[in-house]
Amino acid sequence: WMAIRDMDIAAEIIGVNPLKAKLTAFAVSSFFVGISGALFFAVYLGAVEVGEVFGINKSFLVLFMIIIGGLGSIFGAFAGAAFLVVLPVLLKLVGVDLLAWPTDIVAHFNLVIVGGMIIMFLILEPHGLAQLWRVAKEKLRLWPFPH
């Protein structure tokens, strides 16, 4: 594995099968991550009930956080998570409290906004909120003199 990590072409020349080495490294690391995640849930929750705690809806929520925040960016993951946590709260404040809409309408409106944001970011800006933040920061840095 160290030979593959350092230089895979040289490792292949000395007789190491790069595909097999990379697949076994991936399998071993996946095993350790799975065991550590299960132990974390067992210690954190006191019991391992992954089906109820981390269902398909939670998996999709995490995926949507990454898509909206931006693919390949740590800040994007945090920005997407913040967006998907703050959006229902803001919609409740505006929709239910100020406009007196029914709560089911506000909940469905939340789904419509999240779906529209996912489609918009996948088509128009694949790097998500992180890229928009970078562009805004750069524009503000150069603001008085844009050239």
Coordinates of C-alpha atoms in Angstrom, one line a residue:
W1 CA 0.0 0.0 0.0
M2 CA 2.9 2.4 0.7
A3 CA 4.3 1.7 -2.8
I4 CA 0.9 2.5 -4.3
R5 CA 0.5 5.6 -2.2
D6 CA 4.0 6.9 -3.1
M7 CA 4.0 6.2 -6.8
D8 CA 1.6 3.7 -8.4
I9 CA 3.5 3.4 -11.7
A10 CA 6.7 2.4 -9.9
A11 CA 4.7 -0.1 -7.7
E12 CA 3.2 -1.6 -10.9
I13 CA 6.7 -2.0 -12.4
I14 CA 7.9 -4.0 -9.3
G15 CA 5.0 -6.3 -9.6
V16 CA 2.2 -4.9 -7.4
N17 CA -1.3 -5.0 -8.9
P18 CA -2.6 -1.5 -8.5
L19 CA -6.2 -2.3 -8.9
K20 CA -6.1 -5.1 -6.3
A21 CA -4.1 -2.9 -3.9
K22 CA -6.4 0.1 -4.2
L23 CA -9.5 -2.1 -3.8
T24 CA -8.2 -3.8 -0.7
A25 CA -7.1 -0.5 0.9
F26 CA -10.6 0.8 0.2
A27 CA -12.3 -2.3 1.7
V28 CA -10.1 -2.2 4.8
S29 CA -10.7 1.5 5.4
S30 CA -14.5 1.1 4.8
F31 CA -14.5 -1.7 7.3
F32 CA -12.8 0.4 10.0
V33 CA -15.1 3.4 9.3
G34 CA -18.2 1.2 9.5
I35 CA -17.1 -0.3 12.8
S36 CA -16.2 3.1 14.2
G37 CA -19.6 4.5 13.1
A38 CA -21.4 1.6 14.7
L39 CA -19.5 2.0 18.0
F40 CA -20.1 5.8 18.0
F41 CA -23.8 5.2 17.7
A42 CA -23.7 2.6 20.4
V43 CA -21.9 4.9 22.8
Y44 CA -23.7 8.1 21.8
L45 CA -27.2 6.7 21.8
G46 CA -26.8 3.8 24.2
A47 CA -28.2 1.3 21.7
V48 CA -27.7 0.6 18.0
E49 CA -31.0 1.2 16.2
V50 CA -29.7 2.6 12.9
G51 CA -32.9 1.9 11.0
E52 CA -34.9 4.3 13.1
V53 CA -32.2 6.9 13.7
F54 CA -30.5 7.1 10.3
G55 CA -33.2 6.2 7.8
I56 CA -33.5 7.0 4.1
N57 CA -34.9 10.5 4.8
K58 CA -31.8 11.4 6.9
S59 CA -29.6 10.0 4.1
F60 CA -31.3 12.2 1.5
L61 CA -31.1 15.2 3.8
V62 CA -27.3 14.8 4.1
L63 CA -27.1 14.4 0.3
F64 CA -29.1 17.5 -0.2
M65 CA -26.9 19.4 2.2
I66 CA -23.9 18.5 0.2
I67 CA -25.5 19.4 -3.1
I68 CA -26.8 22.7 -2.0
G69 CA -23.7 23.6 -0.1
G70 CA -21.3 22.7 -2.8
L71 CA -19.5 19.5 -3.9
G72 CA -15.9 19.1 -2.8
S73 CA -15.8 21.8 -0.2
I74 CA -15.8 21.7 3.6
F75 CA -17.4 25.1 3.9
G76 CA -20.1 24.0 1.4
A77 CA -21.1 21.1 3.6
F78 CA -21.5 23.5 6.6
A79 CA -23.3 26.1 4.5
G80 CA -25.7 23.5 3.1
A81 CA -26.4 22.1 6.6
A82 CA -27.0 25.6 7.9
F83 CA -29.3 26.4 5.0
L84 CA -31.4 23.2 5.5
V85 CA -31.7 23.7 9.2
V86 CA -32.5 27.4 9.1
L87 CA -34.9 27.3 6.2
P88 CA -37.8 25.5 8.0
V89 CA -37.4 27.9 11.0
L90 CA -37.6 31.0 8.8
L91 CA -40.5 29.6 6.8
K92 CA -42.4 28.9 10.1
L93 CA -41.7 32.4 11.3
V94 CA -42.8 34.1 8.1
G95 CA -45.5 31.7 6.9
V96 CA -47.2 30.6 10.1
D97 CA -46.6 33.6 12.4
L98 CA -46.7 36.6 10.0
L99 CA -48.9 35.4 7.1
A100 CA -51.0 33.0 9.2
W101 CA -50.7 30.1 6.7
P102 CA -51.5 26.6 7.8
T103 CA -48.5 24.6 8.9
D104 CA -49.0 21.9 6.3
I105 CA -48.7 24.5 3.5
V106 CA -45.5 25.8 5.0
A107 CA -44.1 22.3 5.3
H108 CA -44.9 21.6 1.6
F109 CA -43.5 25.0 0.6
N110 CA -40.2 24.0 2.4
L111 CA -40.0 20.8 0.2
V112 CA -40.7 22.9 -2.9
I113 CA -37.9 25.4 -2.1
V114 CA -35.4 22.6 -1.3
G115 CA -36.2 20.8 -4.5
G116 CA -36.0 23.9 -6.6
M117 CA -32.6 24.8 -4.9
I118 CA -31.3 21.3 -5.7
I119 CA -32.3 21.5 -9.3
M120 CA -30.9 25.1 -9.6
F121 CA -27.6 24.2 -8.1
L122 CA -27.1 21.1 -10.1
I123 CA -27.8 22.9 -13.3
L124 CA -26.5 26.4 -12.8
E125 CA -23.8 26.2 -10.1
P126 CA -22.5 22.7 -9.2
H127 CA -20.1 24.1 -6.6
G128 CA -23.1 25.5 -4.6
L129 CA -23.2 28.0 -1.9
A130 CA -19.5 27.7 -1.3
Q131 CA -18.8 29.0 -4.8
L132 CA -21.3 31.8 -4.4
W133 CA -19.6 32.8 -1.2
R134 CA -16.2 32.8 -2.9
V135 CA -17.5 35.0 -5.7
A136 CA -19.2 37.4 -3.4
K137 CA -16.0 37.7 -1.2
E138 CA -13.9 38.4 -4.3
K139 CA -16.3 41.0 -5.6
L140 CA -16.4 42.7 -2.2
R141 CA -12.6 42.6 -2.0
L142 CA -12.2 44.3 -5.3
W143 CA -15.4 46.4 -4.9
P144 CA -14.4 50.1 -5.5
F145 CA -12.0 49.2 -8.3
P146 CA -13.2 46.1 -10.2
H147 CA -10.3 46.0 -12.6

